[in-house]
Short mmCIF file of C-alpha atoms in Angstrom, two decimals:
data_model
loop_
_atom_site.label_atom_id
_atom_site.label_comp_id
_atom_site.label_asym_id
_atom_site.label_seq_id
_atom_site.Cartn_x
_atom_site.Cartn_y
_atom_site.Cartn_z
CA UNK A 98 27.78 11.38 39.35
CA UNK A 99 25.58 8.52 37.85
CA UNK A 100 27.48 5.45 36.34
CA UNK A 101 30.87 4.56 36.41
CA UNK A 102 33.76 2.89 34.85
CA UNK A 103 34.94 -0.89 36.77
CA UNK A 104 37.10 -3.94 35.92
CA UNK A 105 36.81 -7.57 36.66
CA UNK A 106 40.94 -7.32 37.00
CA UNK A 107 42.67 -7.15 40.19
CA UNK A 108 46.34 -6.52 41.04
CA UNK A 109 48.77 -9.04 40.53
CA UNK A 110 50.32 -7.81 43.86
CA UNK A 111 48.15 -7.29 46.09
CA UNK A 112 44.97 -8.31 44.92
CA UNK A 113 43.23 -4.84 45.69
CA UNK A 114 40.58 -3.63 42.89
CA UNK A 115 41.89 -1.31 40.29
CA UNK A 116 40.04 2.44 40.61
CA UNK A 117 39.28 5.33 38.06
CA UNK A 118 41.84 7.78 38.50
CA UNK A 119 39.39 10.24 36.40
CA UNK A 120 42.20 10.66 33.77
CA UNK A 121 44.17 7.88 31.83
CA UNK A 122 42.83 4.32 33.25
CA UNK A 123 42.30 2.26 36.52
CA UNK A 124 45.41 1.48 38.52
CA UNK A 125 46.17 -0.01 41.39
CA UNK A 126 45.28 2.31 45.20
CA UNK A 127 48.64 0.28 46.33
CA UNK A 128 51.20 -0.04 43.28
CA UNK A 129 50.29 2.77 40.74
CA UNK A 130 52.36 0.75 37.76
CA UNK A 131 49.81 -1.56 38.24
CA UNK A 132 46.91 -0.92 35.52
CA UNK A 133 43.73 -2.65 34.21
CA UNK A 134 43.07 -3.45 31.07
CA UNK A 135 39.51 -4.66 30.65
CA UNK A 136 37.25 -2.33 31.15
CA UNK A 137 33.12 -2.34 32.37
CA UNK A 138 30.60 0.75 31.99
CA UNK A 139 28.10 0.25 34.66
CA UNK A 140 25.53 2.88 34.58
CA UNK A 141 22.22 2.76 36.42
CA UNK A 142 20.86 -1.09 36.60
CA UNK A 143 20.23 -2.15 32.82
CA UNK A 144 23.05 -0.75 31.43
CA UNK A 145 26.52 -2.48 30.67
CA UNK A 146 29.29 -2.10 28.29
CA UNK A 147 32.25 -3.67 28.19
CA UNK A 148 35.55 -2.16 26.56
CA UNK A 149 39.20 -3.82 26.09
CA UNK A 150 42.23 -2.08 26.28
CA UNK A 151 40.84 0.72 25.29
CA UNK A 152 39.59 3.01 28.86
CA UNK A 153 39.12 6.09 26.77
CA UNK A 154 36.69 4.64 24.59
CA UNK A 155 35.13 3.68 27.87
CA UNK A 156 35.08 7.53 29.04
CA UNK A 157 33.40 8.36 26.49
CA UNK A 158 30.35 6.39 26.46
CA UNK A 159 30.03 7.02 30.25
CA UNK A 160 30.47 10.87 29.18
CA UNK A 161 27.94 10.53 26.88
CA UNK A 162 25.59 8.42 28.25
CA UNK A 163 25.72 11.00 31.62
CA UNK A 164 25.15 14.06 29.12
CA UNK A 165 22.02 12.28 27.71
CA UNK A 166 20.49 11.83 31.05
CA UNK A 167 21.24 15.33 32.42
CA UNK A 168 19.63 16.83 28.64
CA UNK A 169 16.85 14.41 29.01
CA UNK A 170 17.17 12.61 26.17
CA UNK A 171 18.55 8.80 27.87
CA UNK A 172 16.93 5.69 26.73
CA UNK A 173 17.68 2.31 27.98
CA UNK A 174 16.24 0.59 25.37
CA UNK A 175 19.16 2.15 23.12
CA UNK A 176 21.90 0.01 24.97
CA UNK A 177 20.10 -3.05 25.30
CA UNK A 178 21.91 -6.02 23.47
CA UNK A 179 18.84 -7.30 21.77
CA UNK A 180 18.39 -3.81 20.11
CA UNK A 181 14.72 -3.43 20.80
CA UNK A 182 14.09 -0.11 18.78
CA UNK A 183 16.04 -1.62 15.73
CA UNK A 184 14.33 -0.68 12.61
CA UNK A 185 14.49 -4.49 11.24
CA UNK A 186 13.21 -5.93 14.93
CA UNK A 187 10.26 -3.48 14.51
CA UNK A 188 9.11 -3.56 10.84
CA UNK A 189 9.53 -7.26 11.03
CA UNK A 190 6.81 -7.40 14.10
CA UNK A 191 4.60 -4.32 12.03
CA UNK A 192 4.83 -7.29 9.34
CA UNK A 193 3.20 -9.89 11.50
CA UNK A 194 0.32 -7.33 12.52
CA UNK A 195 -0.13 -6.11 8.96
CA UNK A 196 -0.16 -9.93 7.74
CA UNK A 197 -3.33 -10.57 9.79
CA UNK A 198 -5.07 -7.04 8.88
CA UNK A 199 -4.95 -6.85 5.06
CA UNK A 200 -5.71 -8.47 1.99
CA UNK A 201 -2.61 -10.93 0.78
CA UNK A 202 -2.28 -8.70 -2.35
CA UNK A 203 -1.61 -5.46 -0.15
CA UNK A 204 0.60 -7.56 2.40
CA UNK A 205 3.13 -8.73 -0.56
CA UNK A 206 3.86 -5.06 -1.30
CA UNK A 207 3.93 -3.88 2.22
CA UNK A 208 6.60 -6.70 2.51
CA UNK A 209 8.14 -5.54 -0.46
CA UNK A 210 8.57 -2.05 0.63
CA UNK A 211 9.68 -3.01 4.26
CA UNK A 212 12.47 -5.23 2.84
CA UNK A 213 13.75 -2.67 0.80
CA UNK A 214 13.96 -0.31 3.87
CA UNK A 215 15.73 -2.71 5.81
CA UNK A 216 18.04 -3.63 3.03
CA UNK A 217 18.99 0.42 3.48
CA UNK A 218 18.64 0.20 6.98
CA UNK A 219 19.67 -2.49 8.89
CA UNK A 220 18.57 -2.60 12.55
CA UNK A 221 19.74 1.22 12.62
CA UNK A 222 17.81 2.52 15.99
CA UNK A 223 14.65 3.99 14.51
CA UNK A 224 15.28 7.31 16.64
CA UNK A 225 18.41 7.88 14.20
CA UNK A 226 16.10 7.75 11.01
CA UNK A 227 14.99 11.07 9.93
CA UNK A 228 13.57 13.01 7.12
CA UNK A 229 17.07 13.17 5.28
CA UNK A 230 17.51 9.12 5.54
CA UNK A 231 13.91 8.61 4.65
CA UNK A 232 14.26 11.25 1.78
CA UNK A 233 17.34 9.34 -0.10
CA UNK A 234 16.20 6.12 0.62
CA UNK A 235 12.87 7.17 -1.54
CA UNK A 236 15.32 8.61 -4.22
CA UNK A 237 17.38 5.92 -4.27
CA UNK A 238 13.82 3.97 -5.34
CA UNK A 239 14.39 3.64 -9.19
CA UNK A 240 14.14 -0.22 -10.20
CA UNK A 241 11.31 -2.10 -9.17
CA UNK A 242 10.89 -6.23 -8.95
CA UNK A 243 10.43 -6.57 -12.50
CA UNK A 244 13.53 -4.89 -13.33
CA UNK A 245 11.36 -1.77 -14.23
CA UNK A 246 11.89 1.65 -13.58
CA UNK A 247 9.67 2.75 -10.53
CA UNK A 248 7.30 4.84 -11.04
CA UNK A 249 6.25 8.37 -9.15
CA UNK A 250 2.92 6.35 -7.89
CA UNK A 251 5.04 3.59 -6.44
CA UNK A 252 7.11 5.52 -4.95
CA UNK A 253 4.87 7.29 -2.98
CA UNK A 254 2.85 3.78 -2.04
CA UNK A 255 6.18 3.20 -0.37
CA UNK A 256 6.38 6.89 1.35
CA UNK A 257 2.74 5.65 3.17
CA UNK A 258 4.15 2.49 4.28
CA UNK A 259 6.60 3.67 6.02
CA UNK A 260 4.58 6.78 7.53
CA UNK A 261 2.06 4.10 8.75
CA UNK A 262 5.06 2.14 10.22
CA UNK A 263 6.04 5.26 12.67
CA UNK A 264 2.39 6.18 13.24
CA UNK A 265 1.99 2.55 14.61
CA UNK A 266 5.46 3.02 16.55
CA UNK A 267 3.97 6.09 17.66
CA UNK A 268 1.06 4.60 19.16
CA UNK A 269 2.83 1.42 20.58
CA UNK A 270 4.33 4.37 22.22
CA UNK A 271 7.49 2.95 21.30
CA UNK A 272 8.64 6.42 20.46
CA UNK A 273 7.20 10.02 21.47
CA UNK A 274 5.09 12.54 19.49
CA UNK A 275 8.31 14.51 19.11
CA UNK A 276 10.12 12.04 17.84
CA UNK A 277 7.80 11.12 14.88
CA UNK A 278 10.05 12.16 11.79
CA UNK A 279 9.00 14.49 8.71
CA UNK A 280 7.98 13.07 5.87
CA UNK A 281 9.00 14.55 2.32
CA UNK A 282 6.59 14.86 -0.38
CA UNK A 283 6.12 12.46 -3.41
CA UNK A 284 4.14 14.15 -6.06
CA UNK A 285 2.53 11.95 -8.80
CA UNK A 286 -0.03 12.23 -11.13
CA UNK A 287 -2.29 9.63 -11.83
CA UNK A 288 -2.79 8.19 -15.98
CA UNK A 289 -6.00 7.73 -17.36
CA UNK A 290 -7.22 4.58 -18.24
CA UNK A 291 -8.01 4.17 -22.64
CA UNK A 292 -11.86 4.06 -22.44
CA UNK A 293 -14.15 2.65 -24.96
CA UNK A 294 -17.86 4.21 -25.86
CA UNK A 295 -20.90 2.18 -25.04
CA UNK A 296 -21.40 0.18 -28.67
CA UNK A 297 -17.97 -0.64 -28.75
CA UNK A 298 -18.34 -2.07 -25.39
CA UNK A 299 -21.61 -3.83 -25.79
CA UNK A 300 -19.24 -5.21 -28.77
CA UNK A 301 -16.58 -6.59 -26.80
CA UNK A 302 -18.95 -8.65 -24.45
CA UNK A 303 -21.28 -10.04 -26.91
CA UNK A 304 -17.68 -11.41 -27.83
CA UNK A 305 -17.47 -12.66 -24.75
CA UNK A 306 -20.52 -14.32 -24.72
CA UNK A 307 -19.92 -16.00 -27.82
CA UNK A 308 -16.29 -17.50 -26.63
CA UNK A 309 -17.40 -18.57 -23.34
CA UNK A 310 -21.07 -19.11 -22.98
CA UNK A 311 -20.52 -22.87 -23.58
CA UNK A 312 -17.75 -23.18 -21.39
CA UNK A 313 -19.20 -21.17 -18.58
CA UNK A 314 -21.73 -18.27 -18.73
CA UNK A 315 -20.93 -16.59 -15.57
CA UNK A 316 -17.53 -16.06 -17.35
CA UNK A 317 -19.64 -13.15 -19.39
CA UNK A 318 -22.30 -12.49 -16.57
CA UNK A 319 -19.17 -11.53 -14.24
CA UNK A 320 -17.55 -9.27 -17.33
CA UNK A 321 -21.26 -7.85 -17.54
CA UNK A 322 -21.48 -7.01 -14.43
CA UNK A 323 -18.44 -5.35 -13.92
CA UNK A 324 -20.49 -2.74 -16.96
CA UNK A 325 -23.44 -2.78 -15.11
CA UNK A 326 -22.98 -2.44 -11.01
CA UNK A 327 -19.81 0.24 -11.63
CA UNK A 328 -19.59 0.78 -7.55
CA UNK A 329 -17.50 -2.96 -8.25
CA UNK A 330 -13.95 -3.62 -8.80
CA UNK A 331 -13.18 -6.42 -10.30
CA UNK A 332 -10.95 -8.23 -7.65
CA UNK A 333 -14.19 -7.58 -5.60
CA UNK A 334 -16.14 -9.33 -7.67
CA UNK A 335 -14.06 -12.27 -8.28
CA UNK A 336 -14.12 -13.25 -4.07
CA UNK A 337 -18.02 -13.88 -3.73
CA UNK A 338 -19.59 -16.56 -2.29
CA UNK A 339 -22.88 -17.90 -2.79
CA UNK A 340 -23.84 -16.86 0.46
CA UNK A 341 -23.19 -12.97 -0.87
CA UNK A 342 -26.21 -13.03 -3.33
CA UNK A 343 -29.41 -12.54 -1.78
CA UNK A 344 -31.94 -13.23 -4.53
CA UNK A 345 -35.04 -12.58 -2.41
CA UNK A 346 -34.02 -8.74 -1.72
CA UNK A 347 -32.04 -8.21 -4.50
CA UNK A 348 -28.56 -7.44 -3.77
CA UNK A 349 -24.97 -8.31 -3.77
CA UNK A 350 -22.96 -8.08 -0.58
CA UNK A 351 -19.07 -7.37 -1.32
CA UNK A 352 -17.34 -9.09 1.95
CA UNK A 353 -13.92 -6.79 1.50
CA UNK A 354 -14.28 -4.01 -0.20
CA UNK A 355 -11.18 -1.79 -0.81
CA UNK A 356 -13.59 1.20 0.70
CA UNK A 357 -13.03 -0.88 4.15
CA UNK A 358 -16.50 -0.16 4.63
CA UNK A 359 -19.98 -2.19 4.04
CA UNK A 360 -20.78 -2.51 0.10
CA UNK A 361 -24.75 -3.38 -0.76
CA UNK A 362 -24.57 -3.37 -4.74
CA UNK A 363 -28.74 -4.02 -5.28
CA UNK A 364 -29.36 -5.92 -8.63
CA UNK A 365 -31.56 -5.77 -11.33
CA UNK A 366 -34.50 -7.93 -11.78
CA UNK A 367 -32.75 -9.24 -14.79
CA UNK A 368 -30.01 -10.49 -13.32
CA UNK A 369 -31.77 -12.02 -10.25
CA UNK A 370 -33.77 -14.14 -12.82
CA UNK A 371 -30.68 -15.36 -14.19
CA UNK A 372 -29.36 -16.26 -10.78
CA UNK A 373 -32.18 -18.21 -9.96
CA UNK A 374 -31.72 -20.34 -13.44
CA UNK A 375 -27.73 -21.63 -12.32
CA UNK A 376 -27.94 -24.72 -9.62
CA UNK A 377 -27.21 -23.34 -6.22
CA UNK A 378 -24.48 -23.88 -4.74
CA UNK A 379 -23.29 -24.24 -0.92
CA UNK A 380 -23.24 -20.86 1.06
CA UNK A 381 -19.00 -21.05 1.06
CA UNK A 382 -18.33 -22.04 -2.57
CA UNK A 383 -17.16 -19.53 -5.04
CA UNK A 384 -19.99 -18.18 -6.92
CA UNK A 385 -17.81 -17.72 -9.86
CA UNK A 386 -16.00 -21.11 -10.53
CA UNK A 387 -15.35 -23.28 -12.20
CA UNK A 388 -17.32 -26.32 -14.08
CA UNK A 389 -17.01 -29.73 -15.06
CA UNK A 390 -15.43 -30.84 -18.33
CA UNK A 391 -12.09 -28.46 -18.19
CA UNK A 392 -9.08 -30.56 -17.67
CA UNK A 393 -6.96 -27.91 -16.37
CA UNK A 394 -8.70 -26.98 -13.51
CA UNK A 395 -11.14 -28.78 -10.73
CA UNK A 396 -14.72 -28.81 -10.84
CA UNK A 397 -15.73 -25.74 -7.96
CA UNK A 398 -12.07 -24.31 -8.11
CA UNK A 399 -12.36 -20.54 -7.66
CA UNK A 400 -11.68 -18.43 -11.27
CA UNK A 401 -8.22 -16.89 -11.00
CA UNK A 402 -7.58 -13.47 -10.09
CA UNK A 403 -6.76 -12.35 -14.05
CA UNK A 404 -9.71 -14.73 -15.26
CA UNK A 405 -12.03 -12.41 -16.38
CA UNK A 406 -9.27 -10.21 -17.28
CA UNK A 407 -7.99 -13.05 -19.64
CA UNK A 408 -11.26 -13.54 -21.38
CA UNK A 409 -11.85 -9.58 -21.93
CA UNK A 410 -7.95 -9.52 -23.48
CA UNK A 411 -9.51 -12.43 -25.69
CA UNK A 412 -12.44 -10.60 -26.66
CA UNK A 413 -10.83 -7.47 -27.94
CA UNK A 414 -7.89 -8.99 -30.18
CA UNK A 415 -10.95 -10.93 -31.72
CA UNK A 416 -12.57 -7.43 -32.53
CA UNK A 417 -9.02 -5.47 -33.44
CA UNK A 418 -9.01 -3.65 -30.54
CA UNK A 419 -6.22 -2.63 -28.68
CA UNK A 420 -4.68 -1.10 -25.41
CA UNK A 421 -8.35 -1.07 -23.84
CA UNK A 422 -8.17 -3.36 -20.42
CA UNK A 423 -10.53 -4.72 -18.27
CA UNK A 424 -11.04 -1.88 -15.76
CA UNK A 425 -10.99 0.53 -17.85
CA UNK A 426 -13.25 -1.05 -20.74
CA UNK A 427 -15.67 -1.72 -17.78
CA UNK A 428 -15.77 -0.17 -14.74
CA UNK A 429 -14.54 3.65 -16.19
CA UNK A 430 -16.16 3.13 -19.53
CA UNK A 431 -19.55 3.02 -18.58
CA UNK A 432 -19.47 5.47 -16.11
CA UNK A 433 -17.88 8.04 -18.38
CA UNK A 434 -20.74 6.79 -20.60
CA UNK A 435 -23.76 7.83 -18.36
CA UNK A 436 -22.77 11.76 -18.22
CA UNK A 437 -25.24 11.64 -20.99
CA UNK A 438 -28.17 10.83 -18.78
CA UNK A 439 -27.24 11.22 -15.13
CA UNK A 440 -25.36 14.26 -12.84
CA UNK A 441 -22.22 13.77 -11.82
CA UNK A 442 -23.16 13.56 -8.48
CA UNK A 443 -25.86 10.64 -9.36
CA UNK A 444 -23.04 8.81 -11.07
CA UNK A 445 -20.44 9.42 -7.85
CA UNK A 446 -22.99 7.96 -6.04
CA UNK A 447 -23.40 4.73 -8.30
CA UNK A 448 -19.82 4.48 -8.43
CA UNK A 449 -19.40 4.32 -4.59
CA UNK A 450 -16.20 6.89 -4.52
CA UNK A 451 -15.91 8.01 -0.79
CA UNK A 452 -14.01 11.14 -2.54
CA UNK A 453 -14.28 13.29 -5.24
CA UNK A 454 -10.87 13.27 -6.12
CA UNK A 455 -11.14 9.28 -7.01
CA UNK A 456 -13.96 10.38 -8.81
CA UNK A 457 -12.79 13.05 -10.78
CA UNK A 458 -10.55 10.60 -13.06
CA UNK A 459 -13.54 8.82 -13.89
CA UNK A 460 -15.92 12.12 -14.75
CA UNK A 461 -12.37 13.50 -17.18
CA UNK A 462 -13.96 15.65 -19.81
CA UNK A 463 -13.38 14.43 -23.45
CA UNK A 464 -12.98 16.35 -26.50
CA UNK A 465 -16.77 16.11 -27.58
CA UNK A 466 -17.50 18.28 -24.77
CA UNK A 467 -15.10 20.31 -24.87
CA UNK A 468 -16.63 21.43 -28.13
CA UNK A 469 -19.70 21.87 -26.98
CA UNK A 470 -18.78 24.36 -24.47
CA UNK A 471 -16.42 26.30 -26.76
CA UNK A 472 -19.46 26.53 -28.84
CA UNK A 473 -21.74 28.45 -25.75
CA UNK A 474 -18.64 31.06 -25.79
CA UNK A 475 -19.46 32.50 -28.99
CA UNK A 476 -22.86 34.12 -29.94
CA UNK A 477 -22.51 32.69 -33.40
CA UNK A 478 -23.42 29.35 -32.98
CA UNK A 479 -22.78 27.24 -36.10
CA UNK A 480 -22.09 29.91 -38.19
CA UNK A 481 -19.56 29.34 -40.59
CA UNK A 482 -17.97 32.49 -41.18
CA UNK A 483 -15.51 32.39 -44.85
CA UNK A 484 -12.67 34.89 -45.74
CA UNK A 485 -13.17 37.99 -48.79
CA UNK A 486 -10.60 37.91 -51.06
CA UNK A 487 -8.67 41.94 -50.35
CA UNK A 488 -9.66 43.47 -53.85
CA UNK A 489 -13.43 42.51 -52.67
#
């Protein structure tokens, strides 16, 4: 039989090795009072355990490692000391890979996620975690960083994290096809953003343009744009370079677009013109930055992630208006807005949606038309019908 059970220990006698009996512990071939009591599990070349006082412990491991091999199942890696298929060894070296593949902003909540599993975790062998352990760890998600309760959408961000973690353990062939756990389901429905109609948001950014056109005018010309060329986001918008704009064939190139894939956004002559009217700038500066004469920030300095968010928050307490944000008073607005003159196809198309279901939250139908198809149900159309009185 494979493996074995051994002692460093001789006897004090004779000075012969101590051998498994097979039942009770290692004694002595010459004085059988004589017994060990240190213990090592030798089995195959990589694998060593060592027990104290304690040689049924030591049976058992042997047992079981020797039941594991004969079923198949035996993995050295699961009895090496530095624990190679622990869950914290491995999602700390998916980290490092996932550091260098996405954006910062989608790295700090893969990180956040990851340390939450191995808060739950540990270094627990990654063979041992299965769709019951992954199930109540996601139900155990109910307070997020801000002290918040989680929500459903959250929840499930976290369910893809760690389905891409086992895919890319899968592939590492760090673990088989077979071994690949199931993944529960996490259901959530995604809110619609408050929208505004087209006058109230031509409204809001001639606002704009009155706060900040003397501080900096591509403070509203990155706001307009953001109602103009819909297919941008506006964390897309906010990275350009000068080197992004091509005047001469009017377009904009978005470097990393959340689509992963190539963006061309082409421009109107409009816009182009206006371009060509700010001083240019070097090919790697920040098209949208800042200028000279703010003391707060540095002449060239990047705008901030939330800066044109900041100025559209501005804009709308100026005009009364509330709960309206800068996505959805932008990007979603004015696309909900052109169902009035293009198909919804035409407007997918402009919005850049590689799926309909993105899209669908965008082309919601509102009340207004609503009525006007409960109108085409009825062949009296605008007809306003009025009760008798019973005695007439």
């Amino acid at each position: 039989m494979i493996g074995g059970i051994y002692s460093d220990q001789r006897c004090p006698l004779c000075n012969s090795k101590f051998l498994d009996n097979g039942r009770d512990g290692l004694i002595c071939p010459n004085h059988p009072d004589k017994r060990a009591t240190s213990f090592r599990v030798k089995f195959g070349r990589k694998v060593r355990k060592r027990f104290k006082n304690d040689y049924f412990a030591a049976q058992r491991f042997l047992t079981g490692l020797r039941f594991k091999h004969d079923e198949g199942t035996f993995d050295v890696r699961d009895y090496k000391h530095d624990n190679p298929l622990g869950f914290e060894n491995l999602a700390t070296k998916w980290l490092e890979v996932k550091e260098r593949e996405t954006k910062p902003k989608s790295y700090r909540n893969l990180f956040n996620y990851m340390v939450r599993a191995i808060q739950a975790w540990g270094n627990r062998n990654i063979k041992e975690i299965g769709y019951a352990e992954i199930e109540d760890f996601l139900l155990d998600q109910k307070v997020g960083k801000t002290g918040k309760p989680i929500s459903d959408k959250t929840r499930s961000n976290v369910r893809s994290a760690l389905h891409d973690f086992w895919v890319w353990l899968r592939k590492r062939r760090l673990i088989r096809p077979d071994q690949m756990p199931e993944f529960p389901e996490t259901k959530f429905e995604l809110g619609f953003r408050t929208t505004v109609d087209k006058e109230t948001q031509e409204s809001i950014l001639e606002a704009v343009r009155e706060m900040t056109f003397h501080i900096n005018p591509k403070i509203w010309l990155g706001i307009k744009w953001l109602c103009t060329y819909i297919s941008i986001r506006p964390g897309e918008l906010i990275r350009i370079k000068e080197k992004h704009i091509d005047t001469g064939n009017g377009y904009l190139m978005i470097p990393d677009p959340k689509e992963k894939r190539p963006k061309l956004v082409p421009m109107l002559d409009e816009d182009i013109e206006l371009i060509k009217s700010f001083p240019k700038g070097f090919p790697e500066l920040a098209f949208f930055r800042h200028q000279k004469g703010l003391q707060s920030v540095r002449e060239n300095q990047p705008f901030g992630e939330k800066y044109f968010y900041k100025w559209w928050i501005r804009a709308c307490e100026k005009l009364g208006i509330e709960g309206v944000d800068l996505y959805g008073g932008t990007r979603h607005s004015s696309a909900i807005a052109l169902r009035k003159y293009r198909t919804p196809e035409e407007i997918r198309r402009a919005t850049m949606h590689s799926t309909n279901k993105a899209f669908e939250r965008y082309f919601r139908l509102e009340s207004d038309d609503l009525r006007d198809i409960y109108k085409d149900t009825t062949k009296r159309r605008g007809e306003v019908i009025k009760l008798r009185k019973r005695n007439e």
